[in-house]
Amino acid sequence: MEKIDATGMHFKELNSLVRRSGHKEVTILNCIGQRYIGTALKTGSITVEGTPGNALGAYLDGGHILVKGNCQDAVGDTMNDGEIIVHGNAGDALGYAMRGGKIFVRGNSGYRTGVHMKEYKDKKPVIIVGGTSGSFLGEYLAGGVIVVLNLNGETLCTGKFTGTGMHGGKIFLRTENGSILPDLPPQASVRESTEEDMAEIRTDLERYLSVFRIEREKLFSGRFWTVTPNAKNPYTRLYTAD
């Protein structure tokens, strides 16, 4: 394993050192806001100790990134494959335009989580957030799965405008009592999750539990709700007359 001390280092220098390592197994120490770490990583792994800056794992294409703390905006921007694990909180636009791979966040995420996510054939992106998410969750969602677990039992698990403009994919929301859900726009509908719904995310939930060492009983003590596009009031009505 190669270790790189990022203290006082410009992000270009840091990323150059990471590339020169061959991306096999790298640990970045004392990271403070350096951007674009792990861009287009195909193989190997990067462990970040500290707080990486914007666009961590942008265009990730098969590699593995572990963050032992918080991270800033646009984690996994246009990610194609691989896995990103964040042991703290994530900023805005988590998984922006993501089209494959998985992102697991132990804490909260900011605004516009999963905006413009999409899927094609065997590429099905997954985001799981352990805490809550900000407004515009799943905005313009075209495919893939977003799960917000609300493990701290907040009153609302997301902010406003969840599923605005969504026309594909699914959003799963977990609540402690099953009665307090965000107001949804006309383009989205919600139902209590069925066994078929839960089967779709069970493998990823098990992986999440294993990564963060969370007890199964805690996770499944709440009720899950599934948000899907509303076929009776589709996305096109945002821009066209009846």
PDB file of C-alpha atoms in Angstrom:
ATOM      1  CA  MET A   1       0.000   0.000   0.000  1.00  0.00           C
ATOM      2  CA  GLU A   2       1.284   3.453  -0.919  1.00  0.00           C
ATOM      3  CA  LYS A   3       0.618   6.391   1.403  1.00  0.00           C
ATOM      4  CA  ILE A   4       0.512  10.008   0.243  1.00  0.00           C
ATOM      5  CA  ASP A   5       0.520  12.906   2.698  1.00  0.00           C
ATOM      6  CA  ALA A   6      -1.641  15.609   1.114  1.00  0.00           C
ATOM      7  CA  THR A   7      -0.813  18.327   3.658  1.00  0.00           C
ATOM      8  CA  GLY A   8      -0.627  21.657   1.792  1.00  0.00           C
ATOM      9  CA  MET A   9      -0.652  19.894  -1.573  1.00  0.00           C
ATOM     10  CA  HIS A  10      -2.394  21.322  -4.660  1.00  0.00           C
ATOM     11  CA  PHE A  11      -5.033  18.991  -6.079  1.00  0.00           C
ATOM     12  CA  LYS A  12      -3.176  18.669  -9.406  1.00  0.00           C
ATOM     13  CA  GLU A  13      -0.011  17.480  -7.694  1.00  0.00           C
ATOM     14  CA  LEU A  14      -1.956  15.078  -5.497  1.00  0.00           C
ATOM     15  CA  ASN A  15      -3.840  13.533  -8.407  1.00  0.00           C
ATOM     16  CA  SER A  16      -0.636  13.218 -10.380  1.00  0.00           C
ATOM     17  CA  LEU A  17       0.923  11.231  -7.525  1.00  0.00           C
ATOM     18  CA  VAL A  18      -2.168   9.021  -7.289  1.00  0.00           C
ATOM     19  CA  ARG A  19      -2.018   8.262 -11.027  1.00  0.00           C
ATOM     20  CA  ARG A  20       1.677   7.473 -10.859  1.00  0.00           C
ATOM     21  CA  SER A  21       0.985   4.926  -8.128  1.00  0.00           C
ATOM     22  CA  GLY A  22      -0.869   2.835 -10.672  1.00  0.00           C
ATOM     23  CA  HIS A  23      -4.073   3.047  -8.605  1.00  0.00           C
ATOM     24  CA  LYS A  24      -3.382  -0.328  -6.993  1.00  0.00           C
ATOM     25  CA  GLU A  25      -3.896   0.555  -3.337  1.00  0.00           C
ATOM     26  CA  VAL A  26      -3.394   4.133  -2.179  1.00  0.00           C
ATOM     27  CA  THR A  27      -4.106   5.884   1.109  1.00  0.00           C
ATOM     28  CA  ILE A  28      -4.294   9.683   1.107  1.00  0.00           C
ATOM     29  CA  LEU A  29      -3.531  11.234   4.486  1.00  0.00           C
ATOM     30  CA  ASN A  30      -4.509  14.722   5.692  1.00  0.00           C
ATOM     31  CA  CYS A  31      -6.792  15.457   2.767  1.00  0.00           C
ATOM     32  CA  ILE A  32      -8.298  18.954   3.011  1.00  0.00           C
ATOM     33  CA  GLY A  33     -10.536  19.827   0.080  1.00  0.00           C
ATOM     34  CA  GLN A  34      -8.429  18.546  -2.819  1.00  0.00           C
ATOM     35  CA  ARG A  35     -10.687  17.992  -5.838  1.00  0.00           C
ATOM     36  CA  TYR A  36     -11.126  15.319  -8.516  1.00  0.00           C
ATOM     37  CA  ILE A  37      -9.580  12.473  -6.501  1.00  0.00           C
ATOM     38  CA  GLY A  38     -10.021   9.124  -8.252  1.00  0.00           C
ATOM     39  CA  THR A  39     -11.318  10.560 -11.520  1.00  0.00           C
ATOM     40  CA  ALA A  40     -12.065   7.757 -14.027  1.00  0.00           C
ATOM     41  CA  LEU A  41     -10.457   5.145 -11.751  1.00  0.00           C
ATOM     42  CA  LYS A  42     -10.886   1.713 -13.370  1.00  0.00           C
ATOM     43  CA  THR A  43      -9.126  -0.626 -10.934  1.00  0.00           C
ATOM     44  CA  GLY A  44      -7.579  -0.613  -7.491  1.00  0.00           C
ATOM     45  CA  SER A  45      -8.624   1.361  -4.439  1.00  0.00           C
ATOM     46  CA  ILE A  46      -8.150   4.758  -2.831  1.00  0.00           C
ATOM     47  CA  THR A  47      -8.672   5.394   0.888  1.00  0.00           C
ATOM     48  CA  VAL A  48      -9.060   9.027   1.904  1.00  0.00           C
ATOM     49  CA  GLU A  49      -8.421  10.192   5.451  1.00  0.00           C
ATOM     50  CA  GLY A  50      -9.759  13.710   5.779  1.00  0.00           C
ATOM     51  CA  THR A  51     -12.255  15.661   3.675  1.00  0.00           C
ATOM     52  CA  PRO A  52     -11.944  15.375  -0.114  1.00  0.00           C
ATOM     53  CA  GLY A  53     -13.154  18.274  -2.260  1.00  0.00           C
ATOM     54  CA  ASN A  54     -15.633  18.396  -5.121  1.00  0.00           C
ATOM     55  CA  ALA A  55     -16.042  15.673  -7.753  1.00  0.00           C
ATOM     56  CA  LEU A  56     -14.532  12.797  -5.785  1.00  0.00           C
ATOM     57  CA  GLY A  57     -14.729   9.717  -8.017  1.00  0.00           C
ATOM     58  CA  ALA A  58     -16.011  11.600 -11.045  1.00  0.00           C
ATOM     59  CA  TYR A  59     -16.398   9.222 -14.015  1.00  0.00           C
ATOM     60  CA  LEU A  60     -15.404   6.318 -11.741  1.00  0.00           C
ATOM     61  CA  ASP A  61     -15.256   3.215 -13.922  1.00  0.00           C
ATOM     62  CA  GLY A  62     -14.714   0.233 -11.647  1.00  0.00           C
ATOM     63  CA  GLY A  63     -12.404   1.302  -8.847  1.00  0.00           C
ATOM     64  CA  HIS A  64     -13.145   1.510  -5.121  1.00  0.00           C
ATOM     65  CA  ILE A  65     -13.002   4.693  -3.021  1.00  0.00           C
ATOM     66  CA  LEU A  66     -13.345   4.787   0.771  1.00  0.00           C
ATOM     67  CA  VAL A  67     -13.672   8.078   2.679  1.00  0.00           C
ATOM     68  CA  LYS A  68     -13.066   8.028   6.424  1.00  0.00           C
ATOM     69  CA  GLY A  69     -14.929  11.259   7.027  1.00  0.00           C
ATOM     70  CA  ASN A  70     -17.105  13.771   5.195  1.00  0.00           C
ATOM     71  CA  CYS A  71     -16.889  14.809   1.555  1.00  0.00           C
ATOM     72  CA  GLN A  72     -17.954  17.821  -0.461  1.00  0.00           C
ATOM     73  CA  ASP A  73     -20.159  18.192  -3.559  1.00  0.00           C
ATOM     74  CA  ALA A  74     -20.618  16.089  -6.705  1.00  0.00           C
ATOM     75  CA  VAL A  75     -19.304  12.774  -5.361  1.00  0.00           C
ATOM     76  CA  GLY A  76     -19.528  10.173  -8.147  1.00  0.00           C
ATOM     77  CA  ASP A  77     -20.353  12.733 -10.856  1.00  0.00           C
ATOM     78  CA  THR A  78     -21.229  10.741 -14.025  1.00  0.00           C
ATOM     79  CA  MET A  79     -19.952   7.578 -12.346  1.00  0.00           C
ATOM     80  CA  ASN A  80     -20.084   4.490 -14.561  1.00  0.00           C
ATOM     81  CA  ASP A  81     -19.069   1.585 -12.301  1.00  0.00           C
ATOM     82  CA  GLY A  82     -17.338   0.759  -9.012  1.00  0.00           C
ATOM     83  CA  GLU A  83     -18.080   1.679  -5.408  1.00  0.00           C
ATOM     84  CA  ILE A  84     -17.754   4.771  -3.225  1.00  0.00           C
ATOM     85  CA  ILE A  85     -18.161   4.459   0.554  1.00  0.00           C
ATOM     86  CA  VAL A  86     -18.417   7.564   2.744  1.00  0.00           C
ATOM     87  CA  HIS A  87     -18.306   7.161   6.519  1.00  0.00           C
ATOM     88  CA  GLY A  88     -19.509  10.717   7.145  1.00  0.00           C
ATOM     89  CA  ASN A  89     -21.789  13.133   5.281  1.00  0.00           C
ATOM     90  CA  ALA A  90     -21.859  14.012   1.584  1.00  0.00           C
ATOM     91  CA  GLY A  91     -22.519  17.421   0.024  1.00  0.00           C
ATOM     92  CA  ASP A  92     -24.833  18.477  -2.794  1.00  0.00           C
ATOM     93  CA  ALA A  93     -25.384  16.687  -6.114  1.00  0.00           C
ATOM     94  CA  LEU A  94     -24.292  13.279  -4.826  1.00  0.00           C
ATOM     95  CA  GLY A  95     -24.256  10.885  -7.793  1.00  0.00           C
ATOM     96  CA  TYR A  96     -25.036  13.589 -10.354  1.00  0.00           C
ATOM     97  CA  ALA A  97     -25.824  11.948 -13.732  1.00  0.00           C
ATOM     98  CA  MET A  98     -24.639   8.625 -12.268  1.00  0.00           C
ATOM     99  CA  ARG A  99     -25.147   5.724 -14.675  1.00  0.00           C
ATOM    100  CA  GLY A 100     -23.662   2.733 -12.863  1.00  0.00           C
ATOM    101  CA  GLY A 101     -21.963   1.564  -9.674  1.00  0.00           C
ATOM    102  CA  LYS A 102     -22.884   2.124  -6.040  1.00  0.00           C
ATOM    103  CA  ILE A 103     -22.500   4.938  -3.506  1.00  0.00           C
ATOM    104  CA  PHE A 104     -23.032   4.258   0.206  1.00  0.00           C
ATOM    105  CA  VAL A 105     -23.127   7.195   2.659  1.00  0.00           C
ATOM    106  CA  ARG A 106     -23.356   6.603   6.407  1.00  0.00           C
ATOM    107  CA  GLY A 107     -24.548  10.107   7.250  1.00  0.00           C
ATOM    108  CA  ASN A 108     -26.624  12.709   5.402  1.00  0.00           C
ATOM    109  CA  SER A 109     -26.507  14.045   1.847  1.00  0.00           C
ATOM    110  CA  GLY A 110     -27.205  17.556   0.594  1.00  0.00           C
ATOM    111  CA  TYR A 111     -29.442  18.955  -2.114  1.00  0.00           C
ATOM    112  CA  ARG A 112     -30.101  17.262  -5.460  1.00  0.00           C
ATOM    113  CA  THR A 113     -28.924  13.784  -4.532  1.00  0.00           C
ATOM    114  CA  GLY A 114     -29.227  11.527  -7.581  1.00  0.00           C
ATOM    115  CA  VAL A 115     -30.199  14.307  -9.982  1.00  0.00           C
ATOM    116  CA  HIS A 116     -30.311  13.035 -13.595  1.00  0.00           C
ATOM    117  CA  MET A 117     -29.420   9.444 -12.614  1.00  0.00           C
ATOM    118  CA  LYS A 118     -30.094   6.937 -15.398  1.00  0.00           C
ATOM    119  CA  GLU A 119     -29.751   3.247 -16.249  1.00  0.00           C
ATOM    120  CA  TYR A 120     -29.198   1.200 -19.399  1.00  0.00           C
ATOM    121  CA  LYS A 121     -29.309  -2.589 -19.798  1.00  0.00           C
ATOM    122  CA  ASP A 122     -27.158  -4.068 -16.980  1.00  0.00           C
ATOM    123  CA  LYS A 123     -26.031  -0.661 -15.711  1.00  0.00           C
ATOM    124  CA  LYS A 124     -28.204   0.250 -12.727  1.00  0.00           C
ATOM    125  CA  PRO A 125     -26.774   2.846 -10.311  1.00  0.00           C
ATOM    126  CA  VAL A 126     -27.550   2.685  -6.596  1.00  0.00           C
ATOM    127  CA  ILE A 127     -27.265   5.378  -3.901  1.00  0.00           C
ATOM    128  CA  ILE A 128     -27.972   4.573  -0.250  1.00  0.00           C
ATOM    129  CA  VAL A 129     -27.941   7.396   2.310  1.00  0.00           C
ATOM    130  CA  GLY A 130     -28.069   6.406   5.971  1.00  0.00           C
ATOM    131  CA  GLY A 131     -29.338   9.703   7.344  1.00  0.00           C
ATOM    132  CA  THR A 132     -31.474  12.263   5.534  1.00  0.00           C
ATOM    133  CA  SER A 133     -31.271  14.012   2.191  1.00  0.00           C
ATOM    134  CA  GLY A 134     -31.844  17.630   1.183  1.00  0.00           C
ATOM    135  CA  SER A 135     -34.397  19.045  -1.246  1.00  0.00           C
ATOM    136  CA  PHE A 136     -34.740  17.954  -4.882  1.00  0.00           C
ATOM    137  CA  LEU A 137     -33.879  14.336  -4.132  1.00  0.00           C
ATOM    138  CA  GLY A 138     -34.065  12.329  -7.368  1.00  0.00           C
ATOM    139  CA  GLU A 139     -34.773  15.383  -9.513  1.00  0.00           C
ATOM    140  CA  TYR A 140     -35.279  14.332 -13.169  1.00  0.00           C
ATOM    141  CA  LEU A 141     -34.552  10.747 -12.150  1.00  0.00           C
ATOM    142  CA  ALA A 142     -34.483   8.553 -15.267  1.00  0.00           C
ATOM    143  CA  GLY A 143     -33.297   5.253 -13.802  1.00  0.00           C
ATOM    144  CA  GLY A 144     -31.517   3.545 -10.941  1.00  0.00           C
ATOM    145  CA  VAL A 145     -32.339   3.356  -7.243  1.00  0.00           C
ATOM    146  CA  ILE A 146     -32.026   5.873  -4.414  1.00  0.00           C
ATOM    147  CA  VAL A 147     -32.583   4.782  -0.804  1.00  0.00           C
ATOM    148  CA  VAL A 148     -32.822   7.180   2.161  1.00  0.00           C
ATOM    149  CA  LEU A 149     -32.777   5.248   5.436  1.00  0.00           C
ATOM    150  CA  ASN A 150     -33.258   8.041   7.994  1.00  0.00           C
ATOM    151  CA  LEU A 151     -31.592   5.909  10.663  1.00  0.00           C
ATOM    152  CA  ASN A 152     -31.588   8.803  13.132  1.00  0.00           C
ATOM    153  CA  GLY A 153     -35.386   9.019  13.038  1.00  0.00           C
ATOM    154  CA  GLU A 154     -35.781  12.613  11.869  1.00  0.00           C
ATOM    155  CA  THR A 155     -39.296  13.996  11.350  1.00  0.00           C
ATOM    156  CA  LEU A 156     -38.775  14.184   7.580  1.00  0.00           C
ATOM    157  CA  CYS A 157     -36.277  11.995   5.744  1.00  0.00           C
ATOM    158  CA  THR A 158     -35.920  14.416   2.795  1.00  0.00           C
ATOM    159  CA  GLY A 159     -36.436  18.069   1.991  1.00  0.00           C
ATOM    160  CA  LYS A 160     -38.867  19.580  -0.513  1.00  0.00           C
ATOM    161  CA  PHE A 161     -39.486  18.664  -4.167  1.00  0.00           C
ATOM    162  CA  THR A 162     -38.549  14.979  -3.915  1.00  0.00           C
ATOM    163  CA  GLY A 163     -38.926  13.317  -7.330  1.00  0.00           C
ATOM    164  CA  THR A 164     -39.577  16.527  -9.267  1.00  0.00           C
ATOM    165  CA  GLY A 165     -39.557  15.658 -12.957  1.00  0.00           C
ATOM    166  CA  MET A 166     -38.749  11.984 -12.344  1.00  0.00           C
ATOM    167  CA  HIS A 167     -39.588   9.730 -15.283  1.00  0.00           C
ATOM    168  CA  GLY A 168     -37.821   6.488 -14.347  1.00  0.00           C
ATOM    169  CA  GLY A 169     -36.163   4.629 -11.491  1.00  0.00           C
ATOM    170  CA  LYS A 170     -37.291   4.293  -7.877  1.00  0.00           C
ATOM    171  CA  ILE A 171     -36.775   6.180  -4.648  1.00  0.00           C
ATOM    172  CA  PHE A 172     -37.096   4.277  -1.360  1.00  0.00           C
ATOM    173  CA  LEU A 173     -37.833   6.248   1.811  1.00  0.00           C
ATOM    174  CA  ARG A 174     -37.701   4.721   5.287  1.00  0.00           C
ATOM    175  CA  THR A 175     -39.728   6.232   8.118  1.00  0.00           C
ATOM    176  CA  GLU A 176     -39.911   5.310  11.781  1.00  0.00           C
ATOM    177  CA  ASN A 177     -43.703   5.402  11.992  1.00  0.00           C
ATOM    178  CA  GLY A 178     -44.647   5.322   8.339  1.00  0.00           C
ATOM    179  CA  SER A 179     -46.874   8.358   8.528  1.00  0.00           C
ATOM    180  CA  ILE A 180     -44.597  11.338   7.897  1.00  0.00           C
ATOM    181  CA  LEU A 181     -43.462  11.590   4.284  1.00  0.00           C
ATOM    182  CA  PRO A 182     -42.409  14.602   2.200  1.00  0.00           C
ATOM    183  CA  ASP A 183     -44.911  16.325  -0.039  1.00  0.00           C
ATOM    184  CA  LEU A 184     -44.462  14.954  -3.551  1.00  0.00           C
ATOM    185  CA  PRO A 185     -44.862  16.808  -6.852  1.00  0.00           C
ATOM    186  CA  PRO A 186     -47.512  15.644  -9.360  1.00  0.00           C
ATOM    187  CA  GLN A 187     -44.904  13.710 -11.378  1.00  0.00           C
ATOM    188  CA  ALA A 188     -44.326  11.239  -8.537  1.00  0.00           C
ATOM    189  CA  SER A 189     -46.504   8.746  -6.686  1.00  0.00           C
ATOM    190  CA  VAL A 190     -45.826   6.801  -3.490  1.00  0.00           C
ATOM    191  CA  ARG A 191     -46.895   3.440  -2.055  1.00  0.00           C
ATOM    192  CA  GLU A 192     -45.756   1.314   0.848  1.00  0.00           C
ATOM    193  CA  SER A 193     -42.948  -0.910  -0.410  1.00  0.00           C
ATOM    194  CA  THR A 194     -44.002  -4.389  -1.462  1.00  0.00           C
ATOM    195  CA  GLU A 195     -42.000  -7.591  -1.057  1.00  0.00           C
ATOM    196  CA  GLU A 196     -41.083  -7.267  -4.719  1.00  0.00           C
ATOM    197  CA  ASP A 197     -39.831  -3.733  -4.129  1.00  0.00           C
ATOM    198  CA  MET A 198     -37.729  -4.816  -1.151  1.00  0.00           C
ATOM    199  CA  ALA A 199     -36.273  -7.763  -3.073  1.00  0.00           C
ATOM    200  CA  GLU A 200     -34.908  -5.236  -5.551  1.00  0.00           C
ATOM    201  CA  ILE A 201     -32.765  -3.516  -2.908  1.00  0.00           C
ATOM    202  CA  ARG A 202     -32.152  -6.307  -0.382  1.00  0.00           C
ATOM    203  CA  THR A 203     -28.671  -7.274  -1.629  1.00  0.00           C
ATOM    204  CA  ASP A 204     -27.533  -3.644  -1.543  1.00  0.00           C
ATOM    205  CA  LEU A 205     -29.019  -3.145   1.919  1.00  0.00           C
ATOM    206  CA  GLU A 206     -27.139  -6.188   3.187  1.00  0.00           C
ATOM    207  CA  ARG A 207     -23.935  -4.791   1.735  1.00  0.00           C
ATOM    208  CA  TYR A 208     -24.660  -1.443   3.403  1.00  0.00           C
ATOM    209  CA  LEU A 209     -25.229  -3.114   6.774  1.00  0.00           C
ATOM    210  CA  SER A 210     -21.958  -4.993   6.443  1.00  0.00           C
ATOM    211  CA  VAL A 211     -19.925  -1.941   5.434  1.00  0.00           C
ATOM    212  CA  PHE A 212     -21.114   0.236   8.324  1.00  0.00           C
ATOM    213  CA  ARG A 213     -21.723  -2.557  10.858  1.00  0.00           C
ATOM    214  CA  ILE A 214     -25.361  -1.696  11.435  1.00  0.00           C
ATOM    215  CA  GLU A 215     -27.723  -4.189  13.049  1.00  0.00           C
ATOM    216  CA  ARG A 216     -30.410  -5.601  10.755  1.00  0.00           C
ATOM    217  CA  GLU A 217     -33.085  -5.026  13.393  1.00  0.00           C
ATOM    218  CA  LYS A 218     -32.364  -1.296  13.440  1.00  0.00           C
ATOM    219  CA  LEU A 219     -32.662  -1.009   9.677  1.00  0.00           C
ATOM    220  CA  PHE A 220     -35.852  -2.999   9.298  1.00  0.00           C
ATOM    221  CA  SER A 221     -37.622  -1.514  12.330  1.00  0.00           C
ATOM    222  CA  GLY A 222     -39.010   1.243  10.126  1.00  0.00           C
ATOM    223  CA  ARG A 223     -41.378   1.082   7.163  1.00  0.00           C
ATOM    224  CA  PHE A 224     -40.240   1.544   3.581  1.00  0.00           C
ATOM    225  CA  TRP A 225     -42.089   3.544   0.955  1.00  0.00           C
ATOM    226  CA  THR A 226     -41.470   3.468  -2.788  1.00  0.00           C
ATOM    227  CA  VAL A 227     -41.654   6.567  -4.971  1.00  0.00           C
ATOM    228  CA  THR A 228     -42.123   6.010  -8.708  1.00  0.00           C
ATOM    229  CA  PRO A 229     -43.045   8.179 -11.695  1.00  0.00           C
ATOM    230  CA  ASN A 230     -46.738   9.022 -11.840  1.00  0.00           C
ATOM    231  CA  ALA A 231     -47.985   7.688 -15.176  1.00  0.00           C
ATOM    232  CA  LYS A 232     -51.212   9.659 -14.814  1.00  0.00           C
ATOM    233  CA  ASN A 233     -49.383  12.960 -14.475  1.00  0.00           C
ATOM    234  CA  PRO A 234     -46.124  12.518 -16.376  1.00  0.00           C
ATOM    235  CA  TYR A 235     -43.030  14.684 -16.516  1.00  0.00           C
ATOM    236  CA  THR A 236     -44.002  16.091 -19.934  1.00  0.00           C
ATOM    237  CA  ARG A 237     -46.812  18.055 -18.321  1.00  0.00           C
ATOM    238  CA  LEU A 238     -44.252  20.336 -16.773  1.00  0.00           C
ATOM    239  CA  TYR A 239     -43.703  21.800 -20.237  1.00  0.00           C
ATOM    240  CA  THR A 240     -46.792  20.998 -22.343  1.00  0.00           C
ATOM    241  CA  ALA A 241     -50.472  21.768 -22.059  1.00  0.00           C
ATOM    242  CA  ASP A 242     -53.092  19.083 -21.545  1.00  0.00           C
TER     243      ASP A 242
END
